[in-house]
Amino acid sequence: MDLTLRPARVDDHDDVVAFTHDTWPERELDDYLPRTFRAWAENDDDAKRTLVADDDGHAVGVIQGVHLTEREAWVQALRVHPDYRDRGLARRLTDAVLSWARDRGAVVCRNLVFSWNVASLSLARSLGFAPATEFRWARIEADPGADPALDVCTDPDAGWTFWTDSDARDHLRGLTIHPSEAWTLSELRPADLERAAAADGLFVVRRDGTRGLAVRNRAFEADGERWTEYAVGAWADLGAARALVDAAARDAARLDADRARMLIPETPRFVTDAAAARADVSGDPDFVLAADLTDPGVGAGE
């Protein structure tokens, strides 16, 4: 294809909106790109690269790469105009971002695909991404009167000790929501717990030792509601699950949020524990896939 891959520009906005405003018509689900593309194009920097495929001055494909940590990158928002699909453009865009991430020192690049999006799952596997983990969201109503039955403290050392030996960490491959980028995951580090503790956003359940932890990540607004987001919720038993749900409900109310959501592993035990703790649980899991950038055959194109 005689197309040019180049950095995104603000004046690409209308072109991108035209082919992303109805990305998933069968799901009646809005694509986030019409809301975010302009800001992405305006704020690209050394750690973010938003590319478009250009055909005679018109953007017909888009992708963004984010360098999350020294060794971890993320790729998102791969979209191709319907008239340009099945011509290898998705691979060209992805290879360009993977090569960029490798050049910056990343050894792994991950992405997120909705579990129902079979076409994107197939594409991701064909582009060199392998299954990494899956998760759901536990959704919690803010409640200023919620009172955790177990002791909840803010000790980052206790939280880290629990996390490193937890079933949640094993299932999630150590991944939680990245502290500065919505809808991206990176490996949880001790510094993340220390930062959360300093912001009164770390919740560690104690009962005969440490039994669970949750880490507040950010606050945001969606559909007229204010939310608090917890990068992960992990626990050893139902009692600890209930304590963390209550702690999140109370914390959300303290921050004047309407609701909270907490990332949990997609396993029967974690999902049913969350439900038993009176949290609403998202109906579909989200899949995280990973590309090994130490493999020279991954992202070896443009």
PDB file of C-alpha atoms in Angstrom, residues 103-287:
ATOM      1  CA  ASP A 103      14.082   1.299  20.565  1.00  0.00           C
ATOM      2  CA  ARG A 104      13.116   2.989  23.849  1.00  0.00           C
ATOM      3  CA  GLY A 105      14.237  -0.056  25.849  1.00  0.00           C
ATOM      4  CA  ALA A 106      10.913  -1.803  26.468  1.00  0.00           C
ATOM      5  CA  VAL A 107      11.048  -5.599  26.560  1.00  0.00           C
ATOM      6  CA  VAL A 108       7.289  -6.175  26.572  1.00  0.00           C
ATOM      7  CA  CYS A 109       4.365  -4.356  24.988  1.00  0.00           C
ATOM      8  CA  ARG A 110       0.825  -5.139  26.099  1.00  0.00           C
ATOM      9  CA  ASN A 111      -2.659  -4.268  24.966  1.00  0.00           C
ATOM     10  CA  LEU A 112      -6.234  -4.748  26.129  1.00  0.00           C
ATOM     11  CA  VAL A 113      -9.025  -6.305  24.096  1.00  0.00           C
ATOM     12  CA  PHE A 114     -12.635  -6.738  25.163  1.00  0.00           C
ATOM     13  CA  SER A 115     -13.325 -10.458  25.530  1.00  0.00           C
ATOM     14  CA  TRP A 116     -16.315 -10.245  23.152  1.00  0.00           C
ATOM     15  CA  ASN A 117     -14.258  -8.596  20.375  1.00  0.00           C
ATOM     16  CA  VAL A 118     -13.355 -11.747  18.486  1.00  0.00           C
ATOM     17  CA  ALA A 119     -12.066  -9.920  15.409  1.00  0.00           C
ATOM     18  CA  SER A 120      -9.599  -7.852  17.455  1.00  0.00           C
ATOM     19  CA  LEU A 121      -8.519 -10.896  19.458  1.00  0.00           C
ATOM     20  CA  SER A 122      -7.737 -12.729  16.227  1.00  0.00           C
ATOM     21  CA  LEU A 123      -5.862  -9.716  14.868  1.00  0.00           C
ATOM     22  CA  ALA A 124      -3.823  -9.296  18.053  1.00  0.00           C
ATOM     23  CA  ARG A 125      -2.747 -12.944  18.003  1.00  0.00           C
ATOM     24  CA  SER A 126      -1.738 -12.668  14.337  1.00  0.00           C
ATOM     25  CA  LEU A 127       0.382  -9.597  15.196  1.00  0.00           C
ATOM     26  CA  GLY A 128       2.463 -11.465  17.785  1.00  0.00           C
ATOM     27  CA  PHE A 129       0.506 -10.865  20.989  1.00  0.00           C
ATOM     28  CA  ALA A 130      -0.030 -13.790  23.357  1.00  0.00           C
ATOM     29  CA  PRO A 131      -2.539 -14.148  26.217  1.00  0.00           C
ATOM     30  CA  ALA A 132      -1.316 -12.641  29.486  1.00  0.00           C
ATOM     31  CA  THR A 133      -4.255 -12.323  31.891  1.00  0.00           C
ATOM     32  CA  GLU A 134      -7.891 -11.320  32.279  1.00  0.00           C
ATOM     33  CA  PHE A 135      -9.799  -9.229  34.800  1.00  0.00           C
ATOM     34  CA  ARG A 136     -13.182  -7.734  35.643  1.00  0.00           C
ATOM     35  CA  TRP A 137     -14.360  -4.626  37.440  1.00  0.00           C
ATOM     36  CA  ALA A 138     -16.095  -4.793  40.805  1.00  0.00           C
ATOM     37  CA  ARG A 139     -18.407  -1.756  40.978  1.00  0.00           C
ATOM     38  CA  ILE A 140     -19.165  -0.346  44.383  1.00  0.00           C
ATOM     39  CA  GLU A 141     -21.681   2.253  45.555  1.00  0.00           C
ATOM     40  CA  ALA A 142     -20.213   5.062  47.659  1.00  0.00           C
ATOM     41  CA  ASP A 143     -21.331   4.717  51.273  1.00  0.00           C
ATOM     42  CA  PRO A 144     -20.092   7.041  54.042  1.00  0.00           C
ATOM     43  CA  GLY A 145     -21.461   4.619  56.634  1.00  0.00           C
ATOM     44  CA  ALA A 146     -19.598   1.548  55.369  1.00  0.00           C
ATOM     45  CA  ASP A 147     -17.597   0.114  58.241  1.00  0.00           C
ATOM     46  CA  PRO A 148     -15.067  -2.631  57.431  1.00  0.00           C
ATOM     47  CA  ALA A 149     -15.432  -5.455  59.938  1.00  0.00           C
ATOM     48  CA  LEU A 150     -11.685  -6.138  59.827  1.00  0.00           C
ATOM     49  CA  ASP A 151      -8.814  -3.787  60.562  1.00  0.00           C
ATOM     50  CA  VAL A 152      -7.696  -1.780  57.526  1.00  0.00           C
ATOM     51  CA  CYS A 153      -4.342   0.026  57.634  1.00  0.00           C
ATOM     52  CA  THR A 154      -2.021   1.825  55.198  1.00  0.00           C
ATOM     53  CA  ASP A 155       1.212  -0.152  55.652  1.00  0.00           C
ATOM     54  CA  PRO A 156       2.920  -0.455  52.226  1.00  0.00           C
ATOM     55  CA  ASP A 157       5.393  -3.087  53.464  1.00  0.00           C
ATOM     56  CA  ALA A 158       2.593  -5.333  54.707  1.00  0.00           C
ATOM     57  CA  GLY A 159       0.695  -4.768  51.475  1.00  0.00           C
ATOM     58  CA  TRP A 160       3.705  -5.655  49.338  1.00  0.00           C
ATOM     59  CA  THR A 161       4.419  -8.797  51.345  1.00  0.00           C
ATOM     60  CA  PHE A 162       0.839  -9.937  50.824  1.00  0.00           C
ATOM     61  CA  TRP A 163       0.830  -9.082  47.126  1.00  0.00           C
ATOM     62  CA  THR A 164       4.019 -10.953  46.269  1.00  0.00           C
ATOM     63  CA  ASP A 165       2.608 -14.249  47.584  1.00  0.00           C
ATOM     64  CA  SER A 166      -1.043 -13.802  46.578  1.00  0.00           C
ATOM     65  CA  ASP A 167      -3.205 -15.776  44.171  1.00  0.00           C
ATOM     66  CA  ALA A 168      -4.273 -12.443  42.678  1.00  0.00           C
ATOM     67  CA  ARG A 169      -0.715 -11.555  41.697  1.00  0.00           C
ATOM     68  CA  ASP A 170      -0.185 -14.976  40.139  1.00  0.00           C
ATOM     69  CA  HIS A 171      -3.357 -14.729  38.067  1.00  0.00           C
ATOM     70  CA  LEU A 172      -2.752 -11.111  37.011  1.00  0.00           C
ATOM     71  CA  ARG A 173       0.943 -11.743  36.233  1.00  0.00           C
ATOM     72  CA  GLY A 174       1.715  -8.908  38.633  1.00  0.00           C
ATOM     73  CA  LEU A 175      -0.283  -6.410  36.548  1.00  0.00           C
ATOM     74  CA  THR A 176      -2.549  -3.645  37.838  1.00  0.00           C
ATOM     75  CA  ILE A 177      -3.848  -0.378  36.385  1.00  0.00           C
ATOM     76  CA  HIS A 178      -0.911   1.930  35.698  1.00  0.00           C
ATOM     77  CA  PRO A 179      -0.874   4.939  38.057  1.00  0.00           C
ATOM     78  CA  SER A 180      -0.801   7.624  35.360  1.00  0.00           C
ATOM     79  CA  GLU A 181      -2.554   6.117  32.321  1.00  0.00           C
ATOM     80  CA  ALA A 182      -6.207   5.095  32.281  1.00  0.00           C
ATOM     81  CA  TRP A 183      -6.996   1.650  30.862  1.00  0.00           C
ATOM     82  CA  THR A 184      -3.358   0.545  30.764  1.00  0.00           C
ATOM     83  CA  LEU A 185      -1.738  -2.099  32.958  1.00  0.00           C
ATOM     84  CA  SER A 186       1.825  -2.412  34.237  1.00  0.00           C
ATOM     85  CA  GLU A 187       3.583  -4.393  36.936  1.00  0.00           C
ATOM     86  CA  LEU A 188       2.777  -3.211  40.451  1.00  0.00           C
ATOM     87  CA  ARG A 189       5.897  -1.999  42.293  1.00  0.00           C
ATOM     88  CA  PRO A 190       6.646  -1.160  45.943  1.00  0.00           C
ATOM     89  CA  ALA A 191       6.869   2.527  44.994  1.00  0.00           C
ATOM     90  CA  ASP A 192       3.250   2.368  43.807  1.00  0.00           C
ATOM     91  CA  LEU A 193       2.131   1.246  47.261  1.00  0.00           C
ATOM     92  CA  GLU A 194       4.236   3.909  48.946  1.00  0.00           C
ATOM     93  CA  ARG A 195       2.760   6.581  46.681  1.00  0.00           C
ATOM     94  CA  ALA A 196      -0.775   5.370  47.366  1.00  0.00           C
ATOM     95  CA  ALA A 197      -0.153   5.306  51.119  1.00  0.00           C
ATOM     96  CA  ALA A 198       1.102   8.901  51.029  1.00  0.00           C
ATOM     97  CA  ALA A 199      -2.166   9.904  49.295  1.00  0.00           C
ATOM     98  CA  ASP A 200      -4.346   7.946  51.779  1.00  0.00           C
ATOM     99  CA  GLY A 201      -5.191   5.595  48.934  1.00  0.00           C
ATOM    100  CA  LEU A 202      -3.765   2.300  50.211  1.00  0.00           C
ATOM    101  CA  PHE A 203      -5.991  -0.169  52.068  1.00  0.00           C
ATOM    102  CA  VAL A 204      -4.398  -3.206  53.702  1.00  0.00           C
ATOM    103  CA  VAL A 205      -6.578  -5.711  55.554  1.00  0.00           C
ATOM    104  CA  ARG A 206      -5.127  -7.193  58.721  1.00  0.00           C
ATOM    105  CA  ARG A 207      -6.421 -10.249  60.573  1.00  0.00           C
ATOM    106  CA  ASP A 208      -3.962 -12.815  61.848  1.00  0.00           C
ATOM    107  CA  GLY A 209      -1.541 -11.385  59.330  1.00  0.00           C
ATOM    108  CA  THR A 210      -2.223  -9.475  56.128  1.00  0.00           C
ATOM    109  CA  ARG A 211      -5.310 -10.695  54.266  1.00  0.00           C
ATOM    110  CA  GLY A 212      -5.746  -8.261  51.382  1.00  0.00           C
ATOM    111  CA  LEU A 213      -5.028  -4.913  49.756  1.00  0.00           C
ATOM    112  CA  ALA A 214      -6.525  -2.337  47.417  1.00  0.00           C
ATOM    113  CA  VAL A 215      -4.772   0.616  45.777  1.00  0.00           C
ATOM    114  CA  ARG A 216      -6.632   3.771  44.761  1.00  0.00           C
ATOM    115  CA  ASN A 217      -5.532   4.934  41.348  1.00  0.00           C
ATOM    116  CA  ARG A 218      -7.515   7.985  40.287  1.00  0.00           C
ATOM    117  CA  ALA A 219     -10.840   9.807  40.269  1.00  0.00           C
ATOM    118  CA  PHE A 220     -12.719  10.460  37.042  1.00  0.00           C
ATOM    119  CA  GLU A 221     -16.116  11.430  35.685  1.00  0.00           C
ATOM    120  CA  ALA A 222     -18.231   9.390  33.269  1.00  0.00           C
ATOM    121  CA  ASP A 223     -21.844   9.731  32.182  1.00  0.00           C
ATOM    122  CA  GLY A 224     -22.481  12.427  34.757  1.00  0.00           C
ATOM    123  CA  GLU A 225     -21.128  10.419  37.688  1.00  0.00           C
ATOM    124  CA  ARG A 226     -17.920  10.825  39.648  1.00  0.00           C
ATOM    125  CA  TRP A 227     -15.934   7.633  40.244  1.00  0.00           C
ATOM    126  CA  THR A 228     -12.918   6.532  42.207  1.00  0.00           C
ATOM    127  CA  GLU A 229     -10.816   3.794  40.635  1.00  0.00           C
ATOM    128  CA  TYR A 230      -8.768   1.160  42.465  1.00  0.00           C
ATOM    129  CA  ALA A 231      -5.889  -0.292  40.469  1.00  0.00           C
ATOM    130  CA  VAL A 232      -6.377  -3.701  42.064  1.00  0.00           C
ATOM    131  CA  GLY A 233      -8.275  -5.484  44.768  1.00  0.00           C
ATOM    132  CA  ALA A 234      -6.688  -8.656  46.140  1.00  0.00           C
ATOM    133  CA  TRP A 235      -7.698 -10.768  49.120  1.00  0.00           C
ATOM    134  CA  ALA A 236      -7.231 -14.135  50.750  1.00  0.00           C
ATOM    135  CA  ASP A 237     -10.804 -14.830  51.879  1.00  0.00           C
ATOM    136  CA  LEU A 238     -14.359 -13.538  51.780  1.00  0.00           C
ATOM    137  CA  GLY A 239     -13.974 -11.581  54.997  1.00  0.00           C
ATOM    138  CA  ALA A 240     -11.106  -9.597  53.514  1.00  0.00           C
ATOM    139  CA  ALA A 241     -13.086  -9.065  50.293  1.00  0.00           C
ATOM    140  CA  ARG A 242     -15.930  -7.566  52.295  1.00  0.00           C
ATOM    141  CA  ALA A 243     -13.521  -5.338  54.212  1.00  0.00           C
ATOM    142  CA  LEU A 244     -11.999  -3.981  50.984  1.00  0.00           C
ATOM    143  CA  VAL A 245     -15.387  -3.368  49.375  1.00  0.00           C
ATOM    144  CA  ASP A 246     -16.490  -1.476  52.497  1.00  0.00           C
ATOM    145  CA  ALA A 247     -13.220   0.478  52.590  1.00  0.00           C
ATOM    146  CA  ALA A 248     -13.645   1.479  48.936  1.00  0.00           C
ATOM    147  CA  ALA A 249     -17.281   2.478  49.517  1.00  0.00           C
ATOM    148  CA  ARG A 250     -16.290   4.666  52.445  1.00  0.00           C
ATOM    149  CA  ASP A 251     -13.279   6.135  50.600  1.00  0.00           C
ATOM    150  CA  ALA A 252     -15.368   6.984  47.534  1.00  0.00           C
ATOM    151  CA  ALA A 253     -17.899   8.815  49.706  1.00  0.00           C
ATOM    152  CA  ARG A 254     -15.094  10.712  51.445  1.00  0.00           C
ATOM    153  CA  LEU A 255     -13.894  11.912  48.044  1.00  0.00           C
ATOM    154  CA  ASP A 256     -17.415  12.963  46.989  1.00  0.00           C
ATOM    155  CA  ALA A 257     -17.637  10.206  44.398  1.00  0.00           C
ATOM    156  CA  ASP A 258     -20.876   8.467  43.477  1.00  0.00           C
ATOM    157  CA  ARG A 259     -19.354   5.080  42.771  1.00  0.00           C
ATOM    158  CA  ALA A 260     -16.090   3.167  42.769  1.00  0.00           C
ATOM    159  CA  ARG A 261     -14.640   0.458  40.606  1.00  0.00           C
ATOM    160  CA  MET A 262     -11.936  -2.018  41.543  1.00  0.00           C
ATOM    161  CA  LEU A 263      -9.953  -4.280  39.215  1.00  0.00           C
ATOM    162  CA  ILE A 264     -10.194  -7.916  40.309  1.00  0.00           C
ATOM    163  CA  PRO A 265      -8.818 -11.133  38.803  1.00  0.00           C
ATOM    164  CA  GLU A 266     -11.176 -13.011  36.500  1.00  0.00           C
ATOM    165  CA  THR A 267     -11.504 -16.221  38.500  1.00  0.00           C
ATOM    166  CA  PRO A 268     -14.624 -17.886  39.936  1.00  0.00           C
ATOM    167  CA  ARG A 269     -13.445 -17.215  43.500  1.00  0.00           C
ATOM    168  CA  PHE A 270     -12.667 -13.525  43.089  1.00  0.00           C
ATOM    169  CA  VAL A 271     -15.804 -12.803  41.069  1.00  0.00           C
ATOM    170  CA  THR A 272     -18.110 -14.654  43.460  1.00  0.00           C
ATOM    171  CA  ASP A 273     -16.364 -13.159  46.504  1.00  0.00           C
ATOM    172  CA  ALA A 274     -16.950  -9.678  45.090  1.00  0.00           C
ATOM    173  CA  ALA A 275     -20.600 -10.498  44.462  1.00  0.00           C
ATOM    174  CA  ALA A 276     -20.980 -11.913  47.993  1.00  0.00           C
ATOM    175  CA  ALA A 277     -19.458  -8.679  49.307  1.00  0.00           C
ATOM    176  CA  ARG A 278     -22.363  -6.854  47.595  1.00  0.00           C
ATOM    177  CA  ALA A 279     -20.341  -5.373  44.745  1.00  0.00           C
ATOM    178  CA  ASP A 280     -21.744  -5.301  41.232  1.00  0.00           C
ATOM    179  CA  VAL A 281     -19.437  -7.118  38.808  1.00  0.00           C
ATOM    180  CA  SER A 282     -18.964  -6.177  35.139  1.00  0.00           C
ATOM    181  CA  GLY A 283     -20.616  -8.621  32.790  1.00  0.00           C
ATOM    182  CA  ASP A 284     -17.642  -9.345  30.526  1.00  0.00           C
ATOM    183  CA  PRO A 285     -13.966  -9.821  31.385  1.00  0.00           C
ATOM    184  CA  ASP A 286     -11.228  -7.831  29.680  1.00  0.00           C
ATOM    185  CA  PHE A 287      -8.255  -9.651  28.165  1.00  0.00           C
TER     186      PHE A 287
END
